mmCIF file of C-alpha atoms in Angstrom:
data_model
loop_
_atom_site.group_PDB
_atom_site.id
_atom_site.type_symbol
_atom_site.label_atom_id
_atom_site.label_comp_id
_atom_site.label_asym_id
_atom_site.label_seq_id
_atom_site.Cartn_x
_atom_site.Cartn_y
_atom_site.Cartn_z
ATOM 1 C CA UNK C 181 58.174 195.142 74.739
ATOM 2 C CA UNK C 182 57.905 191.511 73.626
ATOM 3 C CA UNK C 183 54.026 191.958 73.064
ATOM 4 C CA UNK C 184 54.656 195.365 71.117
ATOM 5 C CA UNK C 185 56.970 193.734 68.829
ATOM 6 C CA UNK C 186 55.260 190.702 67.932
ATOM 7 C CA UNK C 187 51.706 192.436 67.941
ATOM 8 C CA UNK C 188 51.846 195.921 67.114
ATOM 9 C CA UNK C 189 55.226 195.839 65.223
ATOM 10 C CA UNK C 190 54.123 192.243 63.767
ATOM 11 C CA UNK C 191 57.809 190.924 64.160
ATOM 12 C CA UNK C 192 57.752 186.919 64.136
ATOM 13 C CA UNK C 193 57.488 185.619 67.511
ATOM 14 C CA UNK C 194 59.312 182.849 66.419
ATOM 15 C CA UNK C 195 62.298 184.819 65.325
ATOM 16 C CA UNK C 196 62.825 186.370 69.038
ATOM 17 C CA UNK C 197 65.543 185.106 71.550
ATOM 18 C CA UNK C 198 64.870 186.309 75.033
ATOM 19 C CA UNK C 199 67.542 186.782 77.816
ATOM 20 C CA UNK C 200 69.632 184.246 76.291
ATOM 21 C CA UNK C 201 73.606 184.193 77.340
ATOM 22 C CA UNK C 202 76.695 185.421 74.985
ATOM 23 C CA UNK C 203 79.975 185.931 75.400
ATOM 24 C CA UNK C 204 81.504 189.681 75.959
ATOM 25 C CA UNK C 205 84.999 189.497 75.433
ATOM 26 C CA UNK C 206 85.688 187.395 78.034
ATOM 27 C CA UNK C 207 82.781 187.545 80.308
ATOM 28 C CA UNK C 208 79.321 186.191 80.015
ATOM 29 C CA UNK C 209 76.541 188.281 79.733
ATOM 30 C CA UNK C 210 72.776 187.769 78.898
ATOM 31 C CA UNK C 211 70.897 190.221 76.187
ATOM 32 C CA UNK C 212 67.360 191.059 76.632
ATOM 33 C CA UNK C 213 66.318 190.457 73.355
ATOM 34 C CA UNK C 214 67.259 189.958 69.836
ATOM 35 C CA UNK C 215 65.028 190.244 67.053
ATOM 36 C CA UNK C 216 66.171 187.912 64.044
ATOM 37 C CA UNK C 217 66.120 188.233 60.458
ATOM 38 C CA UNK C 218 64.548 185.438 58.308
ATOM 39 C CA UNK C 219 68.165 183.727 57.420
ATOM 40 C CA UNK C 220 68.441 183.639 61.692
ATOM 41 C CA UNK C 221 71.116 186.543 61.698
ATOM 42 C CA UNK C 222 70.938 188.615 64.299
ATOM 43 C CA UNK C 223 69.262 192.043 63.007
ATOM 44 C CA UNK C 224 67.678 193.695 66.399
ATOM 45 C CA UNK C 225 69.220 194.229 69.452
ATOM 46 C CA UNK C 226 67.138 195.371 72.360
ATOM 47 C CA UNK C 227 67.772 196.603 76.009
ATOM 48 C CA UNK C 228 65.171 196.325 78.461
ATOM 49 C CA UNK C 229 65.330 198.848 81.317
ATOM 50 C CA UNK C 230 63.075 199.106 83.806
ATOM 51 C CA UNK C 231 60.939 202.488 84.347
ATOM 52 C CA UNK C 232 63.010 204.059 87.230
ATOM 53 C CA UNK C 233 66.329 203.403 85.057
ATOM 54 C CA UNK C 234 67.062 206.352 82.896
ATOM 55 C CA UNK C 235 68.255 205.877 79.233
ATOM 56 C CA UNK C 236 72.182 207.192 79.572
ATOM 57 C CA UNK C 237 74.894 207.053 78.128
ATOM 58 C CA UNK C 238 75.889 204.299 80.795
ATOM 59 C CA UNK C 239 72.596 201.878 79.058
ATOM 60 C CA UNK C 240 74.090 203.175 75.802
ATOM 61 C CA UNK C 241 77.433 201.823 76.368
ATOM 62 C CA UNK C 242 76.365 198.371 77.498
ATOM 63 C CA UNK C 243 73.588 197.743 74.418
ATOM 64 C CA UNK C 244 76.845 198.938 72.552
ATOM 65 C CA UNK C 245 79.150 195.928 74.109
ATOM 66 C CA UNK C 246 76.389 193.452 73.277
ATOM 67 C CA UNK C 247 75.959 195.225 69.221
ATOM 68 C CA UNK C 248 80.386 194.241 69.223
ATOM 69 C CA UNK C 249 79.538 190.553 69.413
ATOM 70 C CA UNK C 250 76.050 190.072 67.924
ATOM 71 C CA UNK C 251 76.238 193.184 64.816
ATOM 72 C CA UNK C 252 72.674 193.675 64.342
ATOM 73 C CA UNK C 253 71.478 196.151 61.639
ATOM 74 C CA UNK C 254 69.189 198.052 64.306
ATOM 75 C CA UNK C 255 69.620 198.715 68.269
ATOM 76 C CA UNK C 256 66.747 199.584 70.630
ATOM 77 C CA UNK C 257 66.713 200.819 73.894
ATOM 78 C CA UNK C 258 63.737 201.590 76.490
ATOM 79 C CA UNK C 259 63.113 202.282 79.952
ATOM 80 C CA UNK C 260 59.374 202.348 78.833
ATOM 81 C CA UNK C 261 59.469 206.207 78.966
ATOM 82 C CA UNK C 262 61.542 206.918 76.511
ATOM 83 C CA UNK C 263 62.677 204.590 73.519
ATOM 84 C CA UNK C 264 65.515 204.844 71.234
ATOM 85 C CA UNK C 265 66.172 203.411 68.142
ATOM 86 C CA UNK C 266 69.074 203.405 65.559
ATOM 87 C CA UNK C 267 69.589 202.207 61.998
ATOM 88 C CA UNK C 268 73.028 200.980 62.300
ATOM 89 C CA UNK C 269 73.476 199.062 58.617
ATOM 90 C CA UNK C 270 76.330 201.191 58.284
ATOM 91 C CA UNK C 271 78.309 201.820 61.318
ATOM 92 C CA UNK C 272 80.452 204.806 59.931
ATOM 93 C CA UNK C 273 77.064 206.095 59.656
ATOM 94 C CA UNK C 274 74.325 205.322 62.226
ATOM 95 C CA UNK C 275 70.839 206.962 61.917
ATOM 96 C CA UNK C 276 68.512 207.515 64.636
ATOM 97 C CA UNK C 277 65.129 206.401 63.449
ATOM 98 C CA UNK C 278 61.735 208.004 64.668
ATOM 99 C CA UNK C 279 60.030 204.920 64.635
ATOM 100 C CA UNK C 280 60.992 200.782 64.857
ATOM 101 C CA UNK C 281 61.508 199.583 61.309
ATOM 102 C CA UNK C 282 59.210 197.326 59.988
ATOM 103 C CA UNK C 283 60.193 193.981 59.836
ATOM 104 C CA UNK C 284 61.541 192.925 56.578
#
């Protein structure tokens, strides 16, 4: 996913945080990877499954917990089979995108 992003989808390698730990409420937890924008705000958020994990509403929920404390504008999530991705600038109004947006 890493190489797709900074290769394909041109995103700035430098600009990628990778399984780095955040708080959860009150629990730690570790994101896969976060994508940020050019002022270092979050703006990606992206869960890693691996092939044999379907993409449920059970992944859903927890890329969902981590979007609470880091607000990104987009989510991603990908078992490598199937990827989904939402523009969620506006969260009384999330879009599901086709395609990753290009970086801005």
């Amino acid at each position: 996913m890493i190489h797709y992003l900074t290769e394909t989808m041109q995103y700035p390698a430098s600009l990628l945080a990778v399984e780095k730990m955040i708080k959860v409420g009150n629990v730690n937890k570790r994101f896969d990877i976060v994508v940020y924008d050019r002022d270092h705000r979050p703006w990606m958020l992206v869960e890693c499954k691996a092939p044999d994990v379907p993409v449920s509403e059970k992944t859903l929920r927890q890329l969902l917990n981590y979007q609470r404390t880091m607000q990104c504008n987009y989510w991603l999530l990908t078992n490598g089979h199937q990827t989904f991705c939402a523009d969620a600038c506006d969260v009384q109004n999330i879009k599901w995108l086709t395609s990753l947006p290009a970086y801005e």
